[in-house]
Coordinates of C-alpha atoms in Angstrom, one line a residue:
Chain V
M99 CA 18.2 241.0 -106.1
K100 CA 15.1 243.1 -106.0
S101 CA 13.5 241.2 -108.9
K102 CA 14.1 237.9 -107.2
S103 CA 12.3 238.9 -104.1
E104 CA 9.4 240.3 -106.0
K105 CA 8.8 237.0 -107.6
I106 CA 6.2 235.1 -105.7
N107 CA 7.5 231.9 -104.3
W108 CA 4.4 229.7 -104.8
K109 CA 5.6 226.7 -103.0
E110 CA 6.4 228.6 -99.9
M111 CA 3.2 230.6 -100.0
L112 CA 1.2 227.4 -100.3
T113 CA 2.8 225.8 -97.2
K114 CA 2.9 229.0 -95.2
Q115 CA -0.5 230.5 -96.0
T116 CA -2.6 227.4 -95.9
A117 CA -5.4 228.8 -93.7
P118 CA -6.1 231.9 -95.9
L119 CA -6.1 229.8 -99.0
I120 CA -8.5 227.3 -97.6
L121 CA -10.7 230.1 -96.4
L122 CA -10.8 231.6 -99.9
L123 CA -11.6 228.3 -101.5
M124 CA -14.3 227.6 -98.9
L125 CA -15.9 231.0 -99.4
I126 CA -16.1 230.6 -103.2
L127 CA -17.3 227.0 -102.9
F128 CA -20.0 227.7 -100.3
S129 CA -21.2 230.9 -102.1
F130 CA -22.0 228.9 -105.2
T131 CA -23.4 225.7 -103.5
I132 CA -25.3 227.0 -100.5
P133 CA -28.1 229.5 -101.4
K134 CA -28.2 231.6 -98.2
F135 CA -24.5 231.5 -97.5
F136 CA -23.3 234.7 -99.3
S137 CA -25.6 237.2 -97.7
I138 CA -24.6 240.1 -95.5
G139 CA -26.9 238.8 -92.7
N140 CA -25.1 235.4 -92.7
L141 CA -21.6 236.7 -93.0
T142 CA -22.0 239.2 -90.1
N143 CA -23.6 236.4 -88.2
I144 CA -20.5 234.3 -88.7
L145 CA -18.3 237.1 -87.5
D146 CA -20.4 237.8 -84.4
S147 CA -20.4 234.1 -83.4
F148 CA -16.7 233.9 -82.9
A149 CA -15.9 237.2 -81.2
V150 CA -16.2 235.7 -77.7
Y151 CA -14.1 232.6 -78.2
G152 CA -11.8 234.6 -80.5
V153 CA -10.4 236.7 -77.7
V154 CA -9.4 233.6 -75.7
T155 CA -8.1 232.0 -78.9
M156 CA -5.7 234.9 -79.4
A157 CA -4.4 234.4 -75.9
M158 CA -4.1 230.6 -76.5
C159 CA -2.2 231.3 -79.7
F160 CA 0.1 233.5 -77.6
S161 CA 0.7 230.7 -75.1
L162 CA 1.2 228.1 -77.8
I163 CA 3.9 230.3 -79.4
G164 CA 5.5 230.4 -76.0
G165 CA 5.3 226.6 -75.8
E166 CA 2.6 226.2 -73.2
F167 CA -1.2 225.6 -73.2
D168 CA -4.0 226.0 -70.8
L169 CA -6.9 223.6 -70.1
S170 CA -8.5 225.8 -67.5
V171 CA -9.7 228.6 -69.9
G172 CA -13.2 227.2 -70.1
S173 CA -13.6 226.9 -66.4
I174 CA -12.3 230.5 -65.9
M175 CA -14.8 231.7 -68.5
A176 CA -17.7 230.0 -66.6
F177 CA -16.6 231.2 -63.2
S178 CA -16.0 234.9 -64.3
S179 CA -19.3 235.0 -66.1
L180 CA -21.1 234.0 -62.9
I181 CA -19.1 236.5 -60.7
F182 CA -19.9 239.2 -63.3
A183 CA -23.6 238.3 -63.3
V184 CA -24.0 238.2 -59.6
N185 CA -22.1 241.4 -58.9
V186 CA -23.7 243.4 -61.7
N187 CA -27.1 242.6 -60.2
E188 CA -26.0 243.4 -56.6
R189 CA -23.3 246.1 -56.8
G190 CA -23.4 247.6 -60.3
L191 CA -21.6 247.2 -63.6
F192 CA -18.2 248.6 -62.6
I193 CA -17.6 246.4 -59.6
G194 CA -18.9 243.4 -61.5
L195 CA -16.3 244.1 -64.2
V196 CA -13.5 244.5 -61.8
L197 CA -14.2 241.4 -59.8
A198 CA -14.7 239.2 -62.8
L199 CA -11.4 240.4 -64.3
L200 CA -9.7 239.9 -60.9
S201 CA -11.0 236.3 -60.7
G202 CA -9.4 235.5 -64.1
L203 CA -6.2 237.3 -63.0
V204 CA -6.0 235.3 -59.8
V205 CA -6.5 231.9 -61.5
G206 CA -4.1 232.8 -64.3
A207 CA -1.5 233.9 -61.7
L208 CA -1.9 230.6 -59.8
N209 CA -1.3 228.7 -63.1
G210 CA 1.7 230.9 -63.8
V211 CA 3.2 230.3 -60.3
L212 CA 2.7 226.5 -60.6
V213 CA 4.3 226.3 -64.0
A214 CA 6.9 229.0 -63.9
K215 CA 8.0 228.9 -60.3
F216 CA 7.6 225.3 -59.4
G217 CA 8.2 223.8 -62.8
M218 CA 5.0 221.8 -63.0
A219 CA 4.0 220.5 -66.4
S220 CA 1.4 222.9 -67.8
F221 CA -0.9 220.0 -68.4
V222 CA -1.1 218.9 -64.8
A223 CA -1.2 222.4 -63.4
T224 CA -4.0 223.6 -65.6
M225 CA -5.9 220.3 -65.4
S226 CA -6.0 220.7 -61.6
T227 CA -7.0 224.4 -61.7
Q228 CA -9.7 223.5 -64.2
I229 CA -11.3 221.1 -61.7
I230 CA -10.9 223.6 -58.9
V231 CA -12.3 226.5 -60.7
K232 CA -15.2 224.5 -62.2
G233 CA -16.0 223.3 -58.7
A234 CA -15.9 226.9 -57.5
A235 CA -18.2 228.0 -60.3
L236 CA -20.7 225.3 -59.6
W237 CA -20.6 225.9 -55.9
Y238 CA -20.9 229.7 -56.2
T239 CA -24.5 229.7 -57.5
D240 CA -25.3 226.0 -56.8
A241 CA -25.1 225.2 -60.5
Q242 CA -27.9 227.7 -61.3
A243 CA -27.6 230.2 -64.2
V244 CA -27.9 233.8 -63.1
A245 CA -29.8 236.3 -65.3
I246 CA -28.4 239.8 -65.6
Y247 CA -30.9 242.7 -65.1
S248 CA -28.9 245.5 -66.7
E249 CA -29.8 247.4 -69.9
A250 CA -26.1 248.5 -70.3
C251 CA -24.9 244.9 -70.4
Y252 CA -27.5 244.0 -72.9
Q253 CA -26.4 246.9 -75.1
I254 CA -22.7 245.9 -74.8
G255 CA -23.5 242.3 -75.7
N256 CA -26.0 242.9 -78.5
G257 CA -25.5 246.5 -79.8
K258 CA -24.2 247.0 -83.3
F259 CA -21.9 249.4 -85.1
L260 CA -21.9 249.4 -88.9
G261 CA -24.0 246.2 -88.8
I262 CA -21.4 244.3 -86.8
S263 CA -21.6 243.7 -83.0
Y264 CA -19.5 245.8 -80.5
L265 CA -18.1 242.5 -79.3
F266 CA -16.6 241.8 -82.7
W267 CA -15.1 245.3 -83.0
F268 CA -13.6 244.7 -79.5
F269 CA -12.2 241.3 -80.7
L270 CA -10.6 243.0 -83.7
L271 CA -9.0 245.5 -81.4
V272 CA -7.6 242.6 -79.3
T273 CA -6.3 240.9 -82.4
F274 CA -4.5 244.1 -83.5
I275 CA -2.9 244.5 -80.0
F276 CA -1.7 240.8 -80.0
A277 CA -0.4 241.2 -83.6
F278 CA 1.4 244.4 -82.7
V279 CA 2.9 242.9 -79.5
L280 CA 4.1 239.8 -81.3
K281 CA 5.6 241.5 -84.2
Y282 CA 7.0 244.9 -83.0
T283 CA 7.9 244.5 -79.4
A284 CA 10.9 242.9 -77.7
F285 CA 8.5 240.9 -75.5
G286 CA 6.9 239.4 -78.6
R287 CA 10.2 238.4 -80.2
G288 CA 11.3 237.0 -76.8
L289 CA 8.2 234.9 -76.8
Y290 CA 9.1 233.2 -80.1
A291 CA 12.6 232.5 -78.6
V292 CA 11.2 231.0 -75.4
G293 CA 8.8 228.8 -77.4
G294 CA 11.4 227.8 -79.9
N295 CA 14.1 226.7 -77.4
A296 CA 13.7 227.7 -73.8
L297 CA 17.3 226.7 -73.0
I298 CA 18.9 228.9 -75.7
A299 CA 16.5 231.7 -74.8
A300 CA 17.6 231.5 -71.1
N301 CA 21.3 231.5 -72.1
A302 CA 20.6 234.6 -74.2
G303 CA 19.5 236.4 -71.1
I304 CA 15.7 236.1 -71.5
N305 CA 13.8 235.6 -68.2
V306 CA 12.0 232.5 -69.3
K307 CA 10.1 232.1 -66.0
L308 CA 8.7 235.6 -66.2
Y309 CA 7.6 235.0 -69.8
K310 CA 5.8 231.8 -68.7
F311 CA 4.1 233.5 -65.8
I312 CA 2.9 236.4 -68.0
I313 CA 1.6 233.9 -70.6
F314 CA -0.7 232.4 -68.0
V315 CA -1.8 235.7 -66.5
I316 CA -2.8 236.9 -70.0
L317 CA -4.7 233.6 -70.6
G318 CA -6.5 234.1 -67.3
V319 CA -7.5 237.7 -68.0
A320 CA -8.5 236.9 -71.6
S321 CA -10.7 234.1 -70.4
A322 CA -12.3 236.4 -67.9
I323 CA -13.0 239.0 -70.6
G324 CA -14.5 236.1 -72.7
G325 CA -16.7 235.3 -69.7
I326 CA -17.9 238.9 -69.4
M327 CA -18.6 239.1 -73.1
M328 CA -20.5 235.9 -73.1
A329 CA -22.5 237.0 -70.0
C330 CA -23.4 240.3 -71.8
R331 CA -24.3 238.6 -75.0
I332 CA -26.7 236.1 -73.4
S333 CA -27.6 238.4 -70.5
A334 CA -26.8 235.6 -68.0
G335 CA -23.9 234.0 -66.3
N336 CA -23.7 230.2 -66.5
S337 CA -21.4 227.5 -65.2
L338 CA -21.8 225.7 -68.5
Y339 CA -20.1 228.3 -70.6
G340 CA -16.8 227.5 -72.2
A341 CA -17.2 223.7 -72.2
D342 CA -15.6 223.3 -75.6
L343 CA -13.4 226.5 -75.4
T344 CA -10.1 224.8 -74.9
M345 CA -10.7 222.5 -77.8
M346 CA -11.8 225.4 -80.1
A347 CA -9.0 227.7 -79.0
I348 CA -6.3 225.1 -79.6
S349 CA -7.8 223.9 -82.9
A350 CA -8.3 227.4 -84.3
S351 CA -4.7 228.3 -83.5
V352 CA -3.4 225.1 -85.0
V353 CA -5.5 225.4 -88.1
G354 CA -4.1 228.9 -88.5
G355 CA -0.6 227.4 -88.6
T356 CA 0.5 228.0 -85.0
S357 CA 2.7 225.1 -84.2
N358 CA 1.6 223.0 -81.2
T359 CA 5.2 222.6 -80.4
G360 CA 6.0 226.3 -79.8
G361 CA 8.0 228.9 -81.6
T362 CA 5.8 229.7 -84.6
G363 CA 2.5 231.3 -85.3
S364 CA 0.9 234.8 -85.6
A365 CA -2.2 236.6 -84.6
A366 CA -3.3 237.2 -88.2
R367 CA -3.1 233.6 -89.2
T368 CA -4.9 232.6 -86.0
F369 CA -7.7 235.0 -87.1
C370 CA -7.8 233.1 -90.4
G371 CA -7.9 229.8 -88.5
L372 CA -10.9 231.0 -86.6
C373 CA -12.6 232.1 -89.8
V374 CA -12.0 228.7 -91.5
L375 CA -13.5 226.8 -88.6
Y376 CA -16.5 229.1 -88.1
V377 CA -17.3 229.3 -91.9
L378 CA -17.2 225.6 -92.0
Y379 CA -19.5 225.2 -89.0
N380 CA -21.9 227.8 -90.5
A381 CA -21.9 225.9 -93.8
L382 CA -22.6 222.6 -92.0
M383 CA -25.5 224.3 -90.1
L384 CA -27.0 225.8 -93.3
L385 CA -26.7 222.4 -95.0
G386 CA -28.8 221.0 -92.1
I387 CA -26.2 218.4 -91.0
Q388 CA -26.8 216.7 -87.7
A389 CA -25.1 218.2 -84.6
Y390 CA -23.4 214.9 -83.9
V391 CA -21.8 214.8 -87.3
Q392 CA -20.6 218.4 -86.9
Q393 CA -18.9 217.5 -83.6
L394 CA -17.3 214.5 -85.2
L395 CA -15.9 216.7 -88.0
K396 CA -14.6 219.2 -85.5
G397 CA -12.5 216.5 -83.8
L398 CA -11.3 215.1 -87.1
I399 CA -10.3 218.5 -88.5
V400 CA -7.9 219.0 -85.5
V401 CA -6.4 215.6 -85.9
F402 CA -6.0 216.0 -89.6
V403 CA -4.4 219.4 -89.4
I404 CA -1.9 218.3 -86.8
I405 CA -1.0 215.2 -88.8
V406 CA -0.4 217.3 -91.9
A407 CA 1.7 219.8 -89.9
G408 CA 3.6 216.9 -88.2
I409 CA 4.4 215.0 -91.3
S410 CA 5.8 218.2 -93.0
R411 CA 7.9 218.8 -89.9
V412 CA 9.2 215.2 -89.8
S413 CA 10.1 215.3 -93.5
K414 CA 12.1 218.5 -92.9
D415 CA 14.1 216.8 -90.2
Y416 CA 15.4 214.1 -92.5
Chain U
M288 CA 21.7 220.8 -39.8
K289 CA 18.1 221.9 -39.4
K290 CA 17.7 222.3 -43.1
N291 CA 18.9 218.7 -43.6
K292 CA 16.2 217.5 -41.3
T293 CA 13.4 219.1 -43.1
S294 CA 14.8 217.9 -46.4
K295 CA 14.9 214.3 -45.0
L296 CA 11.3 214.7 -43.9
I297 CA 10.2 215.7 -47.4
L298 CA 12.0 212.7 -48.8
I299 CA 10.3 210.4 -46.4
L300 CA 7.0 212.1 -47.1
C301 CA 7.5 211.5 -50.8
D302 CA 8.4 207.9 -50.5
Y303 CA 5.7 206.9 -48.0
G304 CA 3.5 210.0 -48.2
L305 CA 0.7 208.1 -50.0
I306 CA 0.4 205.3 -47.5
I307 CA 0.6 207.8 -44.6
A308 CA -2.1 209.9 -46.2
L309 CA -4.3 206.9 -46.8
C310 CA -3.9 205.8 -43.1
L311 CA -4.6 209.3 -41.9
I312 CA -7.8 209.7 -44.0
I313 CA -9.0 206.2 -42.9
L314 CA -8.2 207.0 -39.3
A315 CA -9.8 210.4 -39.2
V316 CA -13.0 209.5 -41.1
S317 CA -13.6 206.2 -39.2
L318 CA -13.3 208.1 -35.9
T319 CA -16.0 210.5 -37.0
N320 CA -18.2 208.2 -38.9
K321 CA -19.0 204.6 -38.0
S322 CA -20.2 203.5 -41.5
F323 CA -16.9 204.3 -43.1
F324 CA -14.5 201.5 -42.0
T325 CA -16.9 198.6 -42.6
L326 CA -16.4 195.6 -44.9
S327 CA -19.3 196.6 -47.1
N328 CA -18.0 200.1 -47.6
I329 CA -14.5 198.9 -48.4
F330 CA -16.0 196.6 -51.1
N331 CA -18.1 199.5 -52.3
I332 CA -15.0 201.6 -52.7
L333 CA -13.1 198.9 -54.5
R334 CA -16.0 198.2 -56.9
Q335 CA -16.2 201.9 -57.7
I336 CA -12.6 202.4 -58.5
A337 CA -12.3 199.2 -60.6
A338 CA -13.1 200.8 -64.0
T339 CA -11.1 204.0 -63.4
G340 CA -8.2 201.9 -62.0
I341 CA -8.1 199.7 -65.2
M342 CA -8.0 202.9 -67.3
A343 CA -5.3 204.4 -65.0
I344 CA -2.9 201.5 -65.3
G345 CA -3.4 201.6 -69.1
V346 CA -2.6 205.2 -69.4
C347 CA 0.2 204.8 -66.8
T348 CA 2.2 202.7 -69.4
V349 CA 1.7 205.5 -71.9
I350 CA 2.9 208.1 -69.5
I351 CA 6.0 206.0 -68.5
A352 CA 6.8 205.9 -72.2
G353 CA 6.7 209.8 -72.2
H354 CA 3.4 210.2 -74.0
M355 CA -0.1 211.1 -73.0
D356 CA -3.5 209.6 -74.0
L357 CA -6.5 211.7 -73.4
S358 CA -8.7 209.6 -75.7
I359 CA -9.1 206.8 -73.2
E360 CA -12.4 208.1 -71.8
S361 CA -14.0 208.2 -75.3
I362 CA -12.7 204.7 -76.0
T363 CA -14.3 203.5 -72.8
T364 CA -17.6 205.1 -73.9
M365 CA -17.4 203.7 -77.4
A366 CA -16.6 200.2 -76.0
G367 CA -19.5 200.5 -73.5
V368 CA -22.1 201.5 -76.1
V369 CA -21.0 198.9 -78.6
C370 CA -21.0 196.2 -76.0
V371 CA -24.5 197.2 -74.7
T372 CA -26.2 197.1 -78.1
Y373 CA -25.1 193.5 -78.7
V374 CA -25.7 192.3 -75.1
K375 CA -29.2 193.7 -75.4
N376 CA -29.9 191.2 -78.2
G377 CA -28.5 188.3 -76.1
Q378 CA -25.1 188.2 -78.0
D379 CA -22.9 188.7 -74.9
V380 CA -19.7 187.2 -76.3
L381 CA -20.0 189.1 -79.6
G382 CA -20.5 192.3 -77.7
I383 CA -17.5 191.8 -75.5
V384 CA -15.3 190.8 -78.5
L385 CA -16.4 193.8 -80.5
A386 CA -15.9 196.2 -77.6
L387 CA -12.3 194.9 -77.2
L388 CA -11.8 195.3 -80.9
V389 CA -12.9 199.0 -80.5
G390 CA -10.1 199.4 -78.0
V391 CA -7.5 197.6 -80.2
G392 CA -8.5 199.7 -83.2
F393 CA -8.4 203.1 -81.6
G394 CA -5.3 202.2 -79.6
L395 CA -3.5 201.2 -82.8
L396 CA -4.8 204.3 -84.6
N397 CA -3.5 206.6 -81.9
G398 CA -0.1 204.8 -81.8
I399 CA 0.3 204.9 -85.6
I400 CA -0.6 208.5 -86.0
I401 CA 1.7 209.6 -83.1
T402 CA 4.7 207.6 -84.2
S403 CA 4.3 208.8 -87.8
I404 CA 4.4 212.5 -86.9
T405 CA 7.0 212.4 -84.1
S406 CA 10.2 213.6 -85.5
K407 CA 13.7 212.3 -84.9
K408 CA 14.6 215.3 -82.9
G409 CA 12.2 214.2 -80.2
R410 CA 8.6 214.6 -79.2
N411 CA 7.0 217.9 -78.4
G412 CA 3.6 217.1 -76.9
E413 CA 2.1 215.9 -80.2
S414 CA 0.5 212.9 -78.4
F415 CA -1.4 215.3 -76.1
I416 CA -3.1 217.3 -78.8
I417 CA -3.6 214.4 -81.2
T418 CA -5.3 212.3 -78.5
Y419 CA -7.3 215.4 -77.4
G420 CA -8.7 215.7 -80.9
M421 CA -9.3 211.9 -81.0
Q422 CA -11.2 212.2 -77.8
S423 CA -13.7 214.6 -79.2
A424 CA -13.9 212.7 -82.5
I425 CA -14.5 209.3 -80.8
A426 CA -17.0 210.9 -78.3
A427 CA -18.9 212.3 -81.3
A428 CA -18.8 208.9 -83.0
A429 CA -20.3 207.3 -79.9
L430 CA -23.0 210.0 -79.8
L431 CA -23.7 209.3 -83.5
Y432 CA -23.8 205.5 -82.8
T433 CA -26.3 205.7 -80.0
G434 CA -28.2 208.8 -81.2
G435 CA -27.8 210.1 -77.7
V436 CA -30.0 207.4 -76.1
Y437 CA -29.4 206.0 -72.7
M438 CA -29.3 202.3 -73.0
N439 CA -30.4 200.1 -70.1
L440 CA -29.8 196.4 -69.6
K441 CA -32.4 194.5 -67.6
G442 CA -30.2 192.1 -65.5
G443 CA -29.2 189.1 -67.5
T444 CA -26.1 186.9 -67.3
F445 CA -23.8 189.7 -68.6
H446 CA -24.5 191.8 -65.5
S447 CA -24.5 188.9 -63.0
S448 CA -21.3 187.3 -64.3
L449 CA -19.2 190.4 -64.9
G450 CA -20.7 193.2 -62.8
K451 CA -21.9 191.7 -59.6
G452 CA -19.9 191.4 -56.3
M453 CA -16.2 191.4 -56.5
T454 CA -15.8 190.5 -60.2
P455 CA -14.9 194.0 -61.4
V456 CA -12.3 194.2 -58.6
I457 CA -10.8 190.8 -59.5
I458 CA -10.6 191.9 -63.2
F459 CA -8.8 195.1 -62.1
I460 CA -6.4 193.1 -59.9
V461 CA -5.6 190.6 -62.7
I462 CA -4.9 193.3 -65.2
A463 CA -2.8 195.2 -62.7
V464 CA -0.7 192.1 -61.9
I465 CA -0.2 191.3 -65.6
L466 CA 0.8 194.9 -66.5
A467 CA 3.0 195.2 -63.4
Y468 CA 4.8 192.1 -64.5
I469 CA 5.2 193.3 -68.1
M470 CA 6.5 196.7 -67.1
G471 CA 8.7 195.5 -64.3
H472 CA 10.1 192.1 -65.4
T473 CA 10.3 191.9 -69.2
P474 CA 12.6 193.4 -71.8
F475 CA 9.6 195.2 -73.3
G476 CA 8.9 197.0 -70.0
R477 CA 12.5 198.0 -69.5
S478 CA 12.7 199.5 -73.0
V479 CA 9.5 201.4 -72.4
Y480 CA 11.2 203.0 -69.3
F481 CA 14.3 203.7 -71.4
L482 CA 12.2 205.2 -74.2
G483 CA 10.4 207.5 -71.7
G484 CA 13.6 208.6 -70.1
N485 CA 15.5 209.4 -73.2
E486 CA 14.0 208.7 -76.6
A487 CA 17.0 209.7 -78.7
A488 CA 19.3 207.4 -76.7
A489 CA 16.8 204.6 -76.9
R490 CA 16.7 204.9 -80.7
M491 CA 20.5 205.0 -81.0
S492 CA 20.9 201.9 -78.9
G493 CA 18.8 200.0 -81.3
K494 CA 15.5 199.9 -79.5
R495 CA 12.5 199.7 -81.8
V496 CA 11.0 202.9 -80.6
K497 CA 8.1 203.1 -83.0
L498 CA 6.9 199.6 -82.3
H499 CA 7.1 200.1 -78.6
T500 CA 5.2 203.4 -78.7
I501 CA 2.4 201.8 -80.8
C502 CA 2.3 198.9 -78.3
V503 CA 1.9 201.3 -75.4
F504 CA -1.0 203.0 -77.0
L505 CA -2.5 199.6 -77.8
I506 CA -2.3 198.6 -74.1
A507 CA -4.0 201.9 -73.1
G508 CA -6.7 201.3 -75.8
I509 CA -7.4 197.7 -74.7
C510 CA -7.4 198.7 -71.0
S511 CA -10.0 201.4 -71.7
A512 CA -12.2 199.0 -73.6
I513 CA -12.0 196.5 -70.7
A514 CA -12.9 199.4 -68.4
G515 CA -15.9 200.2 -70.6
I516 CA -17.1 196.6 -70.5
V517 CA -16.6 196.4 -66.7
L518 CA -18.4 199.7 -66.2
T519 CA -21.3 198.7 -68.4
A520 CA -21.6 195.4 -66.6
R521 CA -21.5 197.1 -63.1
I522 CA -24.2 199.7 -63.7
S523 CA -25.9 197.5 -66.4
A524 CA -26.3 200.5 -68.7
A525 CA -24.3 202.6 -71.1
S526 CA -24.7 206.0 -72.7
S527 CA -22.7 208.2 -75.0
T528 CA -21.6 210.3 -72.0
F529 CA -20.8 207.8 -69.3
G530 CA -17.1 208.0 -69.8
T531 CA -16.9 211.8 -69.6
G532 CA -14.4 213.0 -67.0
L533 CA -12.9 209.5 -66.4
A534 CA -9.7 210.3 -68.3
L535 CA -8.9 213.1 -65.8
D536 CA -9.8 210.8 -62.9
A537 CA -7.5 208.1 -64.2
I538 CA -4.6 210.6 -64.9
A539 CA -5.1 212.1 -61.5
G540 CA -4.7 208.6 -60.0
V541 CA -1.4 208.1 -62.0
V542 CA -0.1 211.5 -60.9
V543 CA -1.0 211.2 -57.3
G544 CA 0.5 207.7 -57.3
G545 CA 3.9 209.4 -58.1
T546 CA 4.4 208.7 -61.8
P547 CA 5.6 212.0 -63.3
L548 CA 4.3 213.1 -66.7
S549 CA 7.9 213.6 -67.9
G550 CA 8.2 209.9 -68.5
G551 CA 10.7 207.2 -67.7
K552 CA 9.7 206.9 -64.0
G553 CA 6.8 205.5 -61.9
S554 CA 5.2 202.1 -61.9
V555 CA 1.9 200.3 -62.2
E556 CA 2.0 199.4 -58.5
K557 CA 2.3 203.1 -57.6
T558 CA -0.7 203.9 -59.9
V559 CA -2.9 201.3 -58.2
L560 CA -2.0 202.9 -54.8
G561 CA -2.8 206.3 -56.2
V562 CA -6.1 205.2 -57.6
I563 CA -7.0 203.6 -54.2
V564 CA -6.1 206.8 -52.4
M565 CA -8.2 208.9 -54.7
G566 CA -11.1 206.5 -54.3
V567 CA -11.0 206.3 -50.6
L568 CA -10.7 210.1 -50.4
Q569 CA -13.8 210.6 -52.7
N570 CA -15.8 208.1 -50.6
A571 CA -14.7 209.8 -47.4
L572 CA -15.7 213.2 -48.6
R573 CA -19.1 211.8 -49.6
I574 CA -19.6 210.1 -46.3
L575 CA -18.7 213.3 -44.5
N576 CA -21.6 214.9 -46.4
I577 CA -19.4 217.4 -48.3
D578 CA -21.2 218.8 -51.4
T579 CA -20.1 217.6 -54.8
Y580 CA -18.7 220.9 -55.9
P581 CA -16.3 221.5 -53.0
Q582 CA -15.3 217.8 -53.5
M583 CA -14.2 218.7 -57.0
M584 CA -12.1 221.6 -55.6
I585 CA -10.5 219.4 -53.0
R586 CA -9.6 216.7 -55.6
G587 CA -8.0 219.4 -57.8
A588 CA -6.0 220.8 -54.8
I589 CA -4.8 217.3 -53.9
I590 CA -3.4 216.6 -57.4
I591 CA -1.5 219.9 -57.2
L592 CA -0.1 219.0 -53.7
A593 CA 1.0 215.6 -54.8
V594 CA 2.9 216.9 -57.8
L595 CA 4.5 219.7 -55.8
L596 CA 5.7 217.2 -53.2
D597 CA 7.2 215.2 -55.9
I598 CA 9.0 218.2 -57.4
F599 CA 10.4 219.3 -54.1
A600 CA 11.7 215.8 -53.4
N601 CA 13.4 215.7 -56.8
R602 CA 15.1 219.0 -56.1
I603 CA 16.4 217.8 -52.8
K604 CA 17.6 214.5 -54.3
E605 CA 19.4 216.5 -57.1
R606 CA 21.1 218.8 -54.5
E607 CA 22.2 215.8 -52.5
A608 CA 23.6 214.1 -55.6
K609 CA 25.6 217.2 -56.3
A610 CA 27.0 217.5 -52.8

């Protein structure tokens, strides 16, 4: 028995670990074809660039596993960055942090109540809160960006440890926490059950509504943390932050092999998904390809990955 | 007994709530502002909702079939910019035909992709994410096509024949009547409702599920292209961003009109009413001098309220059916 399990099942590995394999191939390919790609400066640059969106992507992966998604993350990020910026300037770092996190918590809880308690489709609920929160963010400072005058914030956003930004270390910590919760806690295992088949999960005694509520609260708080990180990195709050966040978060999760239909996925593979996307964008940038073409490719990648995943699922059903 | 009364009230609100809300808005605003309830302002509102309305009735058929199409706004944009480049050179008819072909092409593409990856066990929101990806891909294609330039038309027959006066509104009404007939009175329409209500049952009873799903996306694509042409003609300009946000406006109209996203219910007529209510509301807020940003918040809150009302009404109906 033991010898059989030691044998590597190549076919299974290929289908299951697509993202890491693509990442490896891309790293090798780009290192040989693009001169400046494989340098420590560029590689750390790639890591730093996705720390902010990465935190929200982890939460989005969490929610996709539970069979829900959230369109309002970008608006929450913008709103909380503004609340953080204004309050840091007026009342100090600590109060700014608390209020920004609270704003994310409140919107997340609102989404959670609408979906879990009233049974609204997550698409309508989060689409509406997206408009509401975006309106609130624009109204709050009259669509103006707010500069942050705080040395501490600048240090948080731009300081480095071992050549990699604090923000990325924080993102790594978040990834480990999500990975741990998903793999080793009853809550994580329950989440897979809820996303796989909510009815069966409910019959097995899992409080599905509570799970859905918690999913949205986590998303709200993670988006607020993302907003704070973004504000620290750029030293300003802005209502334009997070415009493509929902798209990025969903595509990175899906590229990493999280099913958009719930029940599968993991934090580590989502991390790989993020790496794949950002390495690709970095390569496109180094090659000097037009921004419009980059955007086109971003959309096409998502469609392509979902088609591949969908076709393999359909062929399994027959 | 008292509980019965409140539940009856909610049911009445749900059935006639929109018309009541519409009357209340009109009454309240026309009492406070004289320029609201005038013929010219009513025309103005109708002209403004025409393009969104055409998109809304298109996406309404997709939603009735139990799917979702978020790419409609990018199709509108693409159709608009394609149309404008040809109209600029005096090739009006060619521009319109090519714009419609854009709609047909992307509609078919959406439909084919979605039907090929929806498994027999039922759909799980693939259409949402696929069309979300398509939205950003097509938007980028439009950006690439125009190079980000805002393209103006200087008058011309295109604007005067399609964009002036009530022409956009008439186009909207004609399309609404055609689609309302198709959805309400033809075998195709009935099977789309069946398909949205229970796809597995529709498949087992011999309905051609794939073909009907593709048709529904095709309708949404064509409607979006027409909306793009109408919008271009009305403002006599097009840019790679002029459709941004229209998908949410259109879907908001569908949802406020009382067509649930779960599929199998709702109608084109309801959607037209929903779009009118949202249009009147937006105009009223503007006339009352409320800032753009609080306006956004109010619109979001109204979508939530409309959906909540629908959910409560359904719960009451279910309870009564059990009793």
